[in-house]
Structures are given as structure tokens and as C-alpha cells.
PDB file of C-alpha atoms and ligand atoms in Angstrom:
ATOM      1  CA  UNK H   1       6.643 -12.569 -21.652  1.00  0.00           C
ATOM      2  CA  UNK H   2       3.381 -11.298 -20.158  1.00  0.00           C
ATOM      3  CA  UNK H   3       2.551 -10.815 -16.500  1.00  0.00           C
ATOM      4  CA  UNK H   4      -1.049 -11.129 -15.334  1.00  0.00           C
ATOM      5  CA  UNK H   5      -1.912  -8.863 -12.443  1.00  0.00           C
ATOM      6  CA  UNK H   6      -5.063 -10.002 -10.668  1.00  0.00           C
ATOM      7  CA  UNK H   7      -6.307  -7.072  -8.612  1.00  0.00           C
ATOM      8  CA  UNK H   8      -5.681  -3.453  -9.568  1.00  0.00           C
ATOM      9  CA  UNK H   9      -5.997  -1.828  -6.143  1.00  0.00           C
ATOM     10  CA  UNK H  10      -3.106  -0.256  -4.202  1.00  0.00           C
ATOM     11  CA  UNK H  11      -0.508  -2.954  -4.899  1.00  0.00           C
ATOM     12  CA  UNK H  12      -1.728  -4.286  -8.260  1.00  0.00           C
ATOM     13  CA  UNK H  13      -1.951  -0.862  -9.886  1.00  0.00           C
ATOM     14  CA  UNK H  14       1.476   0.153  -8.558  1.00  0.00           C
ATOM     15  CA  UNK H  15       3.146  -3.047  -9.772  1.00  0.00           C
ATOM     16  CA  UNK H  16       1.414  -2.655 -13.155  1.00  0.00           C
ATOM     17  CA  UNK H  17       2.595   0.966 -13.535  1.00  0.00           C
ATOM     18  CA  UNK H  18       6.193   0.076 -12.641  1.00  0.00           C
ATOM     19  CA  UNK H  19       6.324  -2.982 -14.913  1.00  0.00           C
ATOM     20  CA  UNK H  20       4.967  -1.084 -17.902  1.00  0.00           C
ATOM     21  CA  UNK H  21       7.453   1.729 -17.214  1.00  0.00           C
ATOM     22  CA  UNK H  22      10.113  -1.028 -17.317  1.00  0.00           C
ATOM     23  CA  UNK H  23       8.821  -2.220 -20.741  1.00  0.00           C
ATOM     24  CA  UNK H  24       7.078  -5.380 -19.459  1.00  0.00           C
ATOM     25  CA  UNK H  25       3.700  -6.412 -20.950  1.00  0.00           C
ATOM     26  CA  UNK H  26       0.854  -6.811 -18.451  1.00  0.00           C
ATOM     27  CA  UNK H  27      -2.705  -8.105 -18.562  1.00  0.00           C
ATOM     28  CA  UNK H  28      -4.948  -6.780 -15.825  1.00  0.00           C
ATOM     29  CA  UNK H  29      -8.029  -8.250 -14.136  1.00  0.00           C
ATOM     30  CA  UNK H  30     -10.197  -7.105 -11.248  1.00  0.00           C
ATOM     31  CA  UNK H  31     -13.518  -7.999  -9.727  1.00  0.00           C
ATOM     32  CA  UNK H  32     -15.074  -5.028 -11.520  1.00  0.00           C
ATOM     33  CA  UNK H  33     -13.661  -5.222 -15.028  1.00  0.00           C
ATOM     34  CA  UNK H  34     -14.027  -1.452 -15.564  1.00  0.00           C
ATOM     35  CA  UNK H  35     -11.273  -0.945 -12.959  1.00  0.00           C
ATOM     36  CA  UNK H  36      -8.872  -3.104 -14.977  1.00  0.00           C
ATOM     37  CA  UNK H  37      -9.924  -1.435 -18.235  1.00  0.00           C
ATOM     38  CA  UNK H  38      -9.383   2.064 -16.860  1.00  0.00           C
ATOM     39  CA  UNK H  39      -5.855   1.210 -15.721  1.00  0.00           C
ATOM     40  CA  UNK H  40      -5.018  -0.560 -18.994  1.00  0.00           C
ATOM     41  CA  UNK H  41      -6.161   2.520 -20.940  1.00  0.00           C
ATOM     42  CA  UNK H  42      -3.993   4.744 -18.775  1.00  0.00           C
ATOM     43  CA  UNK H  43      -0.929   2.515 -19.236  1.00  0.00           C
ATOM     44  CA  UNK H  44      -1.126   2.231 -23.027  1.00  0.00           C
ATOM     45  CA  UNK H  45      -0.115  -0.466 -25.525  1.00  0.00           C
ATOM     46  CA  UNK H  46       1.869  -2.685 -23.144  1.00  0.00           C
ATOM     47  CA  UNK H  47      -1.232  -3.170 -20.966  1.00  0.00           C
ATOM     48  CA  UNK H  48      -4.562  -4.800 -21.662  1.00  0.00           C
ATOM     49  CA  UNK H  49      -7.514  -5.791 -19.506  1.00  0.00           C
ATOM     50  CA  UNK H  50      -9.323  -9.117 -19.435  1.00  0.00           C
ATOM     51  CA  UNK H  51     -11.292 -11.485 -17.274  1.00  0.00           C
ATOM     52  CA  UNK H  52      -9.388 -13.386 -14.582  1.00  0.00           C
ATOM     53  CA  UNK H  53      -9.476 -16.446 -16.872  1.00  0.00           C
ATOM     54  CA  UNK H  54      -8.126 -14.540 -19.889  1.00  0.00           C
ATOM     55  CA  UNK H  55      -5.464 -12.843 -17.833  1.00  0.00           C
ATOM     56  CA  UNK H  56      -4.108 -16.048 -16.296  1.00  0.00           C
ATOM     57  CA  UNK H  57      -4.433 -18.002 -19.554  1.00  0.00           C
ATOM     58  CA  UNK H  58      -2.533 -15.377 -21.531  1.00  0.00           C
ATOM     59  CA  UNK H  59       0.415 -14.989 -19.196  1.00  0.00           C
ATOM     60  CA  UNK H  60       3.587 -16.694 -18.000  1.00  0.00           C
ATOM     61  CA  UNK H  61       3.519 -15.094 -14.568  1.00  0.00           C
ATOM     62  CA  UNK H  62       0.585 -14.228 -12.317  1.00  0.00           C
ATOM     63  CA  UNK H  63       0.698 -11.614  -9.537  1.00  0.00           C
ATOM     64  CA  UNK H  64      -2.075 -12.237  -6.986  1.00  0.00           C
ATOM     65  CA  UNK H  65      -2.583  -8.622  -5.845  1.00  0.00           C
ATOM     66  CA  UNK H  66      -5.524  -9.573  -3.634  1.00  0.00           C
ATOM     67  CA  UNK H  67      -6.274  -9.873   0.060  1.00  0.00           C
ATOM     68  CA  UNK H  68      -5.431 -13.279   1.536  1.00  0.00           C
ATOM     69  CA  UNK H  69      -9.131 -14.183   1.948  1.00  0.00           C
ATOM     70  CA  UNK H  70      -9.724 -13.319  -1.730  1.00  0.00           C
ATOM     71  CA  UNK H  71      -6.709 -15.403  -2.777  1.00  0.00           C
ATOM     72  CA  UNK H  72      -8.074 -18.341  -0.759  1.00  0.00           C
ATOM     73  CA  UNK H  73     -11.275 -18.180  -2.830  1.00  0.00           C
ATOM     74  CA  UNK H  74      -9.721 -17.471  -6.216  1.00  0.00           C
ATOM     75  CA  UNK H  75      -6.839 -19.968  -6.263  1.00  0.00           C
ATOM     76  CA  UNK H  76      -8.946 -23.150  -5.988  1.00  0.00           C
ATOM     77  CA  UNK H  77     -11.226 -21.833  -8.779  1.00  0.00           C
ATOM     78  CA  UNK H  78      -8.207 -21.115 -11.010  1.00  0.00           C
ATOM     79  CA  UNK H  79      -6.024 -24.059  -9.982  1.00  0.00           C
ATOM     80  CA  UNK H  80      -5.909 -25.699 -13.422  1.00  0.00           C
ATOM     81  CA  UNK H  81      -5.107 -22.407 -15.168  1.00  0.00           C
ATOM     82  CA  UNK H  82      -2.280 -21.696 -12.700  1.00  0.00           C
ATOM     83  CA  UNK H  83      -0.432 -24.942 -13.461  1.00  0.00           C
ATOM     84  CA  UNK H  84       3.183 -24.331 -14.534  1.00  0.00           C
ATOM     85  CA  UNK H  85       2.896 -20.551 -14.051  1.00  0.00           C
ATOM     86  CA  UNK H  86       5.139 -18.443 -11.879  1.00  0.00           C
ATOM     87  CA  UNK H  87       2.834 -17.181  -9.106  1.00  0.00           C
ATOM     88  CA  UNK H  88       3.852 -14.013  -7.261  1.00  0.00           C
ATOM     89  CA  UNK H  89       2.185 -13.477  -3.890  1.00  0.00           C
ATOM     90  CA  UNK H  90       2.373 -10.064  -2.156  1.00  0.00           C
ATOM     91  CA  UNK H  91      -0.253 -10.894   0.490  1.00  0.00           C
ATOM     92  CA  UNK H  92      -0.038 -10.334   4.219  1.00  0.00           C
ATOM     93  CA  UNK H  93      -1.969 -12.301   6.865  1.00  0.00           C
ATOM     94  CA  UNK H  94      -4.429  -9.453   7.316  1.00  0.00           C
ATOM     95  CA  UNK H  95      -8.193  -9.164   7.334  1.00  0.00           C
ATOM     96  CA  UNK H  96     -10.811  -6.905   8.845  1.00  0.00           C
ATOM     97  CA  UNK H  97     -13.110  -7.402  11.828  1.00  0.00           C
ATOM     98  CA  UNK H  98     -16.807  -6.391  11.864  1.00  0.00           C
ATOM     99  CA  UNK H  99     -15.935  -2.787  12.712  1.00  0.00           C
ATOM    100  CA  UNK H 100     -13.507  -2.574   9.783  1.00  0.00           C
ATOM    101  CA  UNK H 101     -10.437  -2.776  12.045  1.00  0.00           C
ATOM    102  CA  UNK H 102      -7.453  -4.494  10.395  1.00  0.00           C
ATOM    103  CA  UNK H 103      -6.204  -7.581  12.231  1.00  0.00           C
ATOM    104  CA  UNK H 104      -3.740 -10.454  11.850  1.00  0.00           C
ATOM    105  CA  UNK H 105      -5.649 -13.507  10.660  1.00  0.00           C
ATOM    106  CA  UNK H 106      -3.003 -16.191  11.234  1.00  0.00           C
ATOM    107  CA  UNK H 107      -0.915 -17.314  14.228  1.00  0.00           C
ATOM    108  CA  UNK H 108       2.403 -15.448  14.596  1.00  0.00           C
ATOM    109  CA  UNK H 109       4.415 -18.415  13.317  1.00  0.00           C
ATOM    110  CA  UNK H 110       2.317 -18.973  10.181  1.00  0.00           C
ATOM    111  CA  UNK H 111       2.875 -16.922   7.012  1.00  0.00           C
ATOM    112  CA  UNK H 112       0.239 -15.983   4.449  1.00  0.00           C
ATOM    113  CA  UNK H 113       2.732 -17.388   1.950  1.00  0.00           C
ATOM    114  CA  UNK H 114       2.529 -20.868   3.455  1.00  0.00           C
ATOM    115  CA  UNK H 115      -1.263 -20.801   3.035  1.00  0.00           C
ATOM    116  CA  UNK H 116      -1.155 -19.547  -0.561  1.00  0.00           C
ATOM    117  CA  UNK H 117       1.582 -21.996  -1.567  1.00  0.00           C
ATOM    118  CA  UNK H 118      -0.361 -24.893  -0.059  1.00  0.00           C
ATOM    119  CA  UNK H 119      -3.395 -24.064  -2.252  1.00  0.00           C
ATOM    120  CA  UNK H 120      -1.457 -23.963  -5.536  1.00  0.00           C
ATOM    121  CA  UNK H 121      -0.923 -26.952  -7.842  1.00  0.00           C
ATOM    122  CA  UNK H 122       2.400 -28.662  -7.113  1.00  0.00           C
ATOM    123  CA  UNK H 123       3.887 -27.634 -10.469  1.00  0.00           C
ATOM    124  CA  UNK H 124       3.420 -23.877 -10.009  1.00  0.00           C
ATOM    125  CA  UNK H 125       6.514 -21.802  -9.339  1.00  0.00           C
ATOM    126  CA  UNK H 126       5.698 -19.912  -6.161  1.00  0.00           C
ATOM    127  CA  UNK H 127       7.403 -16.745  -4.941  1.00  0.00           C
ATOM    128  CA  UNK H 128       6.557 -14.289  -2.194  1.00  0.00           C
ATOM    129  CA  UNK H 129       7.292 -10.751  -3.420  1.00  0.00           C
ATOM    130  CA  UNK H 130       6.074  -7.197  -4.055  1.00  0.00           C
ATOM    131  CA  UNK H 131       4.442  -6.921  -0.611  1.00  0.00           C
ATOM    132  CA  UNK H 132       7.470  -5.872   1.440  1.00  0.00           C
ATOM    133  CA  UNK H 133       6.850  -2.101   1.291  1.00  0.00           C
ATOM    134  CA  UNK H 134       3.700  -0.082   1.851  1.00  0.00           C
ATOM    135  CA  UNK H 135       1.928   0.566  -1.446  1.00  0.00           C
ATOM    136  CA  UNK H 136       2.806   4.247  -1.059  1.00  0.00           C
ATOM    137  CA  UNK H 137       6.535   3.532  -0.651  1.00  0.00           C
ATOM    138  CA  UNK H 138       6.443   1.027  -3.493  1.00  0.00           C
ATOM    139  CA  UNK H 139       4.894   3.708  -5.709  1.00  0.00           C
ATOM    140  CA  UNK H 140       7.406   6.404  -4.732  1.00  0.00           C
ATOM    141  CA  UNK H 141      10.672   4.471  -4.486  1.00  0.00           C
ATOM    142  CA  UNK H 142      11.146   3.028  -8.001  1.00  0.00           C
ATOM    143  CA  UNK H 143      14.300   3.914  -9.928  1.00  0.00           C
ATOM    144  CA  UNK H 144      16.039   5.714  -7.043  1.00  0.00           C
ATOM    145  CA  UNK H 145      19.809   6.005  -7.017  1.00  0.00           C
ATOM    146  CA  UNK H 146      21.026   3.903  -5.264  1.00  0.00           C
ATOM    147  CA  UNK H 147      18.168   1.546  -5.994  1.00  0.00           C
ATOM    148  CA  UNK H 148      15.912   0.410  -3.181  1.00  0.00           C
ATOM    149  CA  UNK H 149      16.029  -3.364  -2.583  1.00  0.00           C
ATOM    150  CA  UNK H 150      12.915  -5.543  -2.614  1.00  0.00           C
ATOM    151  CA  UNK H 151      13.100  -8.825  -0.729  1.00  0.00           C
ATOM    152  CA  UNK H 152      11.605 -12.003  -2.127  1.00  0.00           C
ATOM    153  CA  UNK H 153      11.310 -15.573  -0.809  1.00  0.00           C
ATOM    154  CA  UNK H 154      11.107 -18.774  -2.823  1.00  0.00           C
ATOM    155  CA  UNK H 155      12.320 -22.370  -3.014  1.00  0.00           C
ATOM    156  CA  UNK H 156      11.958 -22.381  -6.798  1.00  0.00           C
ATOM    157  CA  UNK H 157      14.756 -21.434  -9.230  1.00  0.00           C
ATOM    158  CA  UNK H 158      12.427 -20.569 -12.129  1.00  0.00           C
ATOM    159  CA  UNK H 159      10.392 -18.322  -9.864  1.00  0.00           C
ATOM    160  CA  UNK H 160      13.590 -16.663  -8.596  1.00  0.00           C
ATOM    161  CA  UNK H 161      14.789 -15.927 -12.146  1.00  0.00           C
ATOM    162  CA  UNK H 162      11.427 -14.428 -13.082  1.00  0.00           C
ATOM    163  CA  UNK H 163      10.978 -12.310  -9.977  1.00  0.00           C
ATOM    164  CA  UNK H 164      14.512 -10.928 -10.273  1.00  0.00           C
ATOM    165  CA  UNK H 165      13.680  -9.788 -13.820  1.00  0.00           C
ATOM    166  CA  UNK H 166      10.373  -8.242 -12.736  1.00  0.00           C
ATOM    167  CA  UNK H 167      11.827  -6.499  -9.659  1.00  0.00           C
ATOM    168  CA  UNK H 168      14.577  -4.968 -11.822  1.00  0.00           C
ATOM    169  CA  UNK H 169      12.065  -3.942 -14.500  1.00  0.00           C
ATOM    170  CA  UNK H 170       9.989  -2.313 -11.761  1.00  0.00           C
ATOM    171  CA  UNK H 171      12.959  -0.128 -10.798  1.00  0.00           C
ATOM    172  CA  UNK H 172      14.311  -1.941  -7.721  1.00  0.00           C
ATOM    173  CA  UNK H 173      17.153  -4.323  -6.818  1.00  0.00           C
ATOM    174  CA  UNK H 174      16.081  -7.909  -5.977  1.00  0.00           C
ATOM    175  CA  UNK H 175      17.321  -9.477  -2.719  1.00  0.00           C
ATOM    176  CA  UNK H 176      16.507 -13.070  -1.820  1.00  0.00           C
ATOM    177  CA  UNK H 177      15.519 -13.315   1.854  1.00  0.00           C
ATOM    178  CA  UNK H 178      15.618 -17.116   1.711  1.00  0.00           C
ATOM    179  CA  UNK H 179      13.421 -20.054   0.762  1.00  0.00           C
ATOM    180  CA  UNK H 180       9.629 -19.910   0.911  1.00  0.00           C
ATOM    181  CA  UNK H 181       9.816 -20.232   4.713  1.00  0.00           C
ATOM    182  CA  UNK H 182      11.406 -16.762   4.764  1.00  0.00           C
ATOM    183  CA  UNK H 183       7.988 -15.366   3.768  1.00  0.00           C
ATOM    184  CA  UNK H 184       7.472 -15.005   7.513  1.00  0.00           C
ATOM    185  CA  UNK H 185      10.381 -12.515   7.617  1.00  0.00           C
ATOM    186  CA  UNK H 186       9.066 -10.333   4.766  1.00  0.00           C
ATOM    187  CA  UNK H 187       5.364 -10.183   5.619  1.00  0.00           C
ATOM    188  CA  UNK H 188       3.691  -7.819   8.065  1.00  0.00           C
ATOM    189  CA  UNK H 189       2.832  -7.642  10.877  1.00  0.00           C
ATOM    190  CA  UNK H 190       5.905  -9.216  12.475  1.00  0.00           C
ATOM    191  CA  UNK H 191       8.394  -9.695   9.652  1.00  0.00           C
ATOM    192  CA  UNK H 192      11.828  -8.263  10.520  1.00  0.00           C
ATOM    193  CA  UNK H 193      12.564  -7.647   6.806  1.00  0.00           C
ATOM    194  CA  UNK H 194       9.239  -5.965   5.989  1.00  0.00           C
ATOM    195  CA  UNK H 195       9.475  -2.167   5.775  1.00  0.00           C
ATOM    196  CA  UNK H 196       7.405  -1.922   8.978  1.00  0.00           C
ATOM    197  CA  UNK H 197       9.800  -4.302  10.774  1.00  0.00           C
ATOM    198  CA  UNK H 198      12.640  -2.003   9.642  1.00  0.00           C
ATOM    199  CA  UNK H 199      11.089   1.114  11.225  1.00  0.00           C
ATOM    200  CA  UNK H 200       9.858   2.250   7.828  1.00  0.00           C
ATOM    201  CA  UNK H 201      13.359   2.305   6.360  1.00  0.00           C
ATOM    202  CA  UNK H 202      13.993   1.661   2.674  1.00  0.00           C
ATOM    203  CA  UNK H 203      17.226  -0.304   2.201  1.00  0.00           C
ATOM    204  CA  UNK H 204      19.633  -0.428  -0.700  1.00  0.00           C
ATOM    205  CA  UNK H 205      21.182  -3.771  -1.647  1.00  0.00           C
ATOM    206  CA  UNK H 206      24.036  -3.551   0.892  1.00  0.00           C
ATOM    207  CA  UNK H 207      21.610  -2.627   3.656  1.00  0.00           C
ATOM    208  CA  UNK H 208      19.271  -5.434   2.626  1.00  0.00           C
ATOM    209  CA  UNK H 209      22.125  -7.969   2.682  1.00  0.00           C
ATOM    210  CA  UNK H 210      23.126  -6.834   6.178  1.00  0.00           C
ATOM    211  CA  UNK H 211      19.537  -6.953   7.423  1.00  0.00           C
ATOM    212  CA  UNK H 212      18.961 -10.433   5.977  1.00  0.00           C
ATOM    213  CA  UNK H 213      22.148 -11.716   7.654  1.00  0.00           C
ATOM    214  CA  UNK H 214      21.407 -10.009  10.986  1.00  0.00           C
ATOM    215  CA  UNK H 215      18.926 -12.576  12.285  1.00  0.00           C
ATOM    216  CA  UNK H 216      21.106 -15.457  11.149  1.00  0.00           C
ATOM    217  CA  UNK H 217      23.966 -14.161  13.336  1.00  0.00           C
ATOM    218  CA  UNK H 218      21.777 -12.831  16.192  1.00  0.00           C
TER     219      UNK H 218
HETATM  220  N1  NAP S   1      -1.907  -1.762   0.469  1.00  0.00           N
HETATM  221  C1  NAP S   1      -0.662  -1.942   0.902  1.00  0.00           C
HETATM  222  O1  NAP S   1       0.023  -0.972   1.357  1.00  0.00           O
HETATM  223  C2  NAP S   1      -0.046  -3.306   0.827  1.00  0.00           C
HETATM  224  C3  NAP S   1       1.349  -3.431   1.031  1.00  0.00           C
HETATM  225  C4  NAP S   1       1.937  -4.688   0.940  1.00  0.00           C
HETATM  226  C5  NAP S   1       1.157  -5.804   0.648  1.00  0.00           C
HETATM  227  N2  NAP S   1      -0.192  -5.650   0.489  1.00  0.00           N
HETATM  228  C6  NAP S   1      -0.979  -6.844   0.201  1.00  0.00           C
HETATM  229  O2  NAP S   1      -1.385  -6.788  -1.148  1.00  0.00           O
HETATM  230  C7  NAP S   1      -2.664  -7.374  -1.303  1.00  0.00           C
HETATM  231  C8  NAP S   1      -3.582  -6.387  -2.018  1.00  0.00           C
HETATM  232  O3  NAP S   1      -3.722  -5.233  -1.204  1.00  0.00           O
HETATM  233  P1  NAP S   1      -4.307  -3.878  -1.825  1.00  0.00           P
HETATM  234  O4  NAP S   1      -4.156  -2.834  -0.776  1.00  0.00           O
HETATM  235  O5  NAP S   1      -3.731  -3.657  -3.180  1.00  0.00           O
HETATM  236  O6  NAP S   1      -5.865  -4.267  -1.954  1.00  0.00           O
HETATM  237  P2  NAP S   1      -7.029  -3.427  -2.645  1.00  0.00           P
HETATM  238  O7  NAP S   1      -6.558  -2.030  -2.915  1.00  0.00           O
HETATM  239  O8  NAP S   1      -8.241  -3.625  -1.825  1.00  0.00           O
HETATM  240  O9  NAP S   1      -7.225  -4.146  -4.071  1.00  0.00           O
HETATM  241  C9  NAP S   1      -7.743  -5.436  -4.166  1.00  0.00           C
HETATM  242  C10 NAP S   1      -7.991  -5.717  -5.644  1.00  0.00           C
HETATM  243  O10 NAP S   1      -8.403  -7.062  -5.748  1.00  0.00           O
HETATM  244  C11 NAP S   1      -9.462  -7.135  -6.686  1.00  0.00           C
HETATM  245  N3  NAP S   1     -10.242  -8.358  -6.448  1.00  0.00           N
HETATM  246  C12 NAP S   1     -10.855  -8.761  -5.320  1.00  0.00           C
HETATM  247  N4  NAP S   1     -11.442  -9.974  -5.487  1.00  0.00           N
HETATM  248  C13 NAP S   1     -11.164 -10.342  -6.773  1.00  0.00           C
HETATM  249  C14 NAP S   1     -11.486 -11.457  -7.569  1.00  0.00           C
HETATM  250  N5  NAP S   1     -12.195 -12.494  -7.087  1.00  0.00           N
HETATM  251  N6  NAP S   1     -11.060 -11.499  -8.841  1.00  0.00           N
HETATM  252  C15 NAP S   1     -10.346 -10.467  -9.356  1.00  0.00           C
HETATM  253  N7  NAP S   1      -9.995  -9.367  -8.661  1.00  0.00           N
HETATM  254  C16 NAP S   1     -10.418  -9.306  -7.378  1.00  0.00           C
HETATM  255  C17 NAP S   1     -10.244  -5.871  -6.447  1.00  0.00           C
HETATM  256  O11 NAP S   1     -11.072  -5.662  -7.582  1.00  0.00           O
HETATM  257  P3  NAP S   1     -11.938  -4.310  -7.765  1.00  0.00           P
HETATM  258  O12 NAP S   1     -10.958  -3.242  -8.197  1.00  0.00           O
HETATM  259  O13 NAP S   1     -12.903  -4.640  -8.824  1.00  0.00           O
HETATM  260  O14 NAP S   1     -12.550  -4.035  -6.409  1.00  0.00           O
HETATM  261  C18 NAP S   1      -9.110  -4.864  -6.276  1.00  0.00           C
HETATM  262  O15 NAP S   1      -8.669  -4.397  -7.542  1.00  0.00           O
HETATM  263  C19 NAP S   1      -3.148  -7.753   0.109  1.00  0.00           C
HETATM  264  O16 NAP S   1      -2.933  -9.136   0.303  1.00  0.00           O
HETATM  265  C20 NAP S   1      -2.256  -6.932   1.028  1.00  0.00           C
HETATM  266  O17 NAP S   1      -2.018  -7.575   2.270  1.00  0.00           O
HETATM  267  C21 NAP S   1      -0.793  -4.437   0.545  1.00  0.00           C
END
């Protein structure tokens, strides 16, 4: 089982480090291939670097560790290669204005996940995950006791099985927030189950279960 990680910035590099520490094989790609090569060298034999095409072609699962605008460009170019893969999407509906200020790029009731899923071939196994904490918290919180929970959202059983394995390998406990529509709850800004919607708190599995149920009973 190999996981392609497209993008080796804040989120991609953190996910790659955690997966390799959890004995998962990864293949890394970036816009500048030297960035992927440098990280693969640091991570050792379970990691290698390749082009985006190589990485997707040589993997079962693909993590799109890119900004939403970059995903919107890359997915149509790679649509055929993504067929039948599990696709993991950590993106938030964020972009930058001309002055470099970060801003929400979608209406409040529209998730980045709904956009990404709509661009993928129908036979991909889509899951929203690995974007529910800041990159800094994600880097620091692996393998704590008790384990920190990471929410995911999917309608797809194969994607759920895969992401549960990867979240555990990364040193966290998986917690399903709901179907793909629950992406809205785990993205930021606005998601009540994103770390920033939880006042920065990191939840264990019991806390995550309570938080996920809270809105349902509110
Ligand atoms: N940062 C956070 O705290 C955080 C938390 C949760 C979720 N997220 C989400 O995670 C996603 C990634 O954020 P980030 O902070 O990790 O971004 P980032 O640090 O800017 O990294 C983006 C990566 O994407 C690569 N890339 C861009 N276009 C590409 C292309 N066409 N083909 C291959 N690689 C390409 C870049 O390559 P180069 O290295 O060559 O430039 C870079 O490695 C975003 O959607 C964000 O909303 C971020």
C-alpha cells in the first residue's frame, strides 16, 4: 500500500512524516521536484519522490495537500490517473487577495470538499481528512496519550477504511464526522468540528464523539 502525497508544504510534509513514522510507504510530489526529493531523502527508505504523474500512478491513495485553487487546476489534468483511487482532501475554502490577505473563497454554506468531490471521476473514493487541525498542531499532537482524534467525512466505505488506517498510522484516533456533506463541519473558517471552531482545543475520541453529537442534539 503506497500513499501519494501531492504537495509537501505545511500539511503534506507533516502527513508524510507521520505516515512514515507509522511504517506507511509514501511517494511525494511537489511543483518544484527538489522539495519532494529533499523530504524523501530526509524520511528514508519508505519515502520516494516523483513527478505528480508517477506519484499518482504508483499509489493506491492520493492526498491532495494543495490549496483549493491548485486542486481545481490539478484534478482535471489528472482525472484519468485518479480513477479508482482513494482521494484524501485536506483543503479549506481559502485563498489570498491581492494584498496577500487570506480570505474565504466560497459561500458559507459551500464546502471546499463539495467542489473537490465534484471534479473527481465518479469512481474515485473521496474523503475529507487531515485538514482539521492547524499544521502546527497536526505536527505536534501525533502519538499522544490519550490519542488526539482526527475527524473525517465521507460517503464511501472504501475511503473510510483507508483513512482510518492512515489516521491511526499517523498517530491519531479516527472519528467519522458524517458523510461527505459533513465536510462543512470540519473545514475552516466556520466548521464547528475544526480545531478553530473548537477554540483551538484538541479532542480525544470521547470528546470528539460528544462534539460531533452536539450539533445533532442542539
Ligand atoms: N497550513 C495549515 O495549517 C493547514 C491546516 C489545515 C488544512 N490546510 C489545507 O491544506 C492545503 C495545503 O496547505 P499548506 O499550508 O500545506 O500549503 P503550502 O505549505 O503552501 O504547500 C503547498 C504545496 O503544494 C505544492 N503544489 C502547488 N501546486 C502544485 C502542483 N500543480 N503540483 C504539485 N504540487 C503543487 C507546492 O509545491 P512546492 O513545494 O514546489 O511549492 C507545495 O509543496 C490547503 O488546502 C490548506 O487549506 C492547511
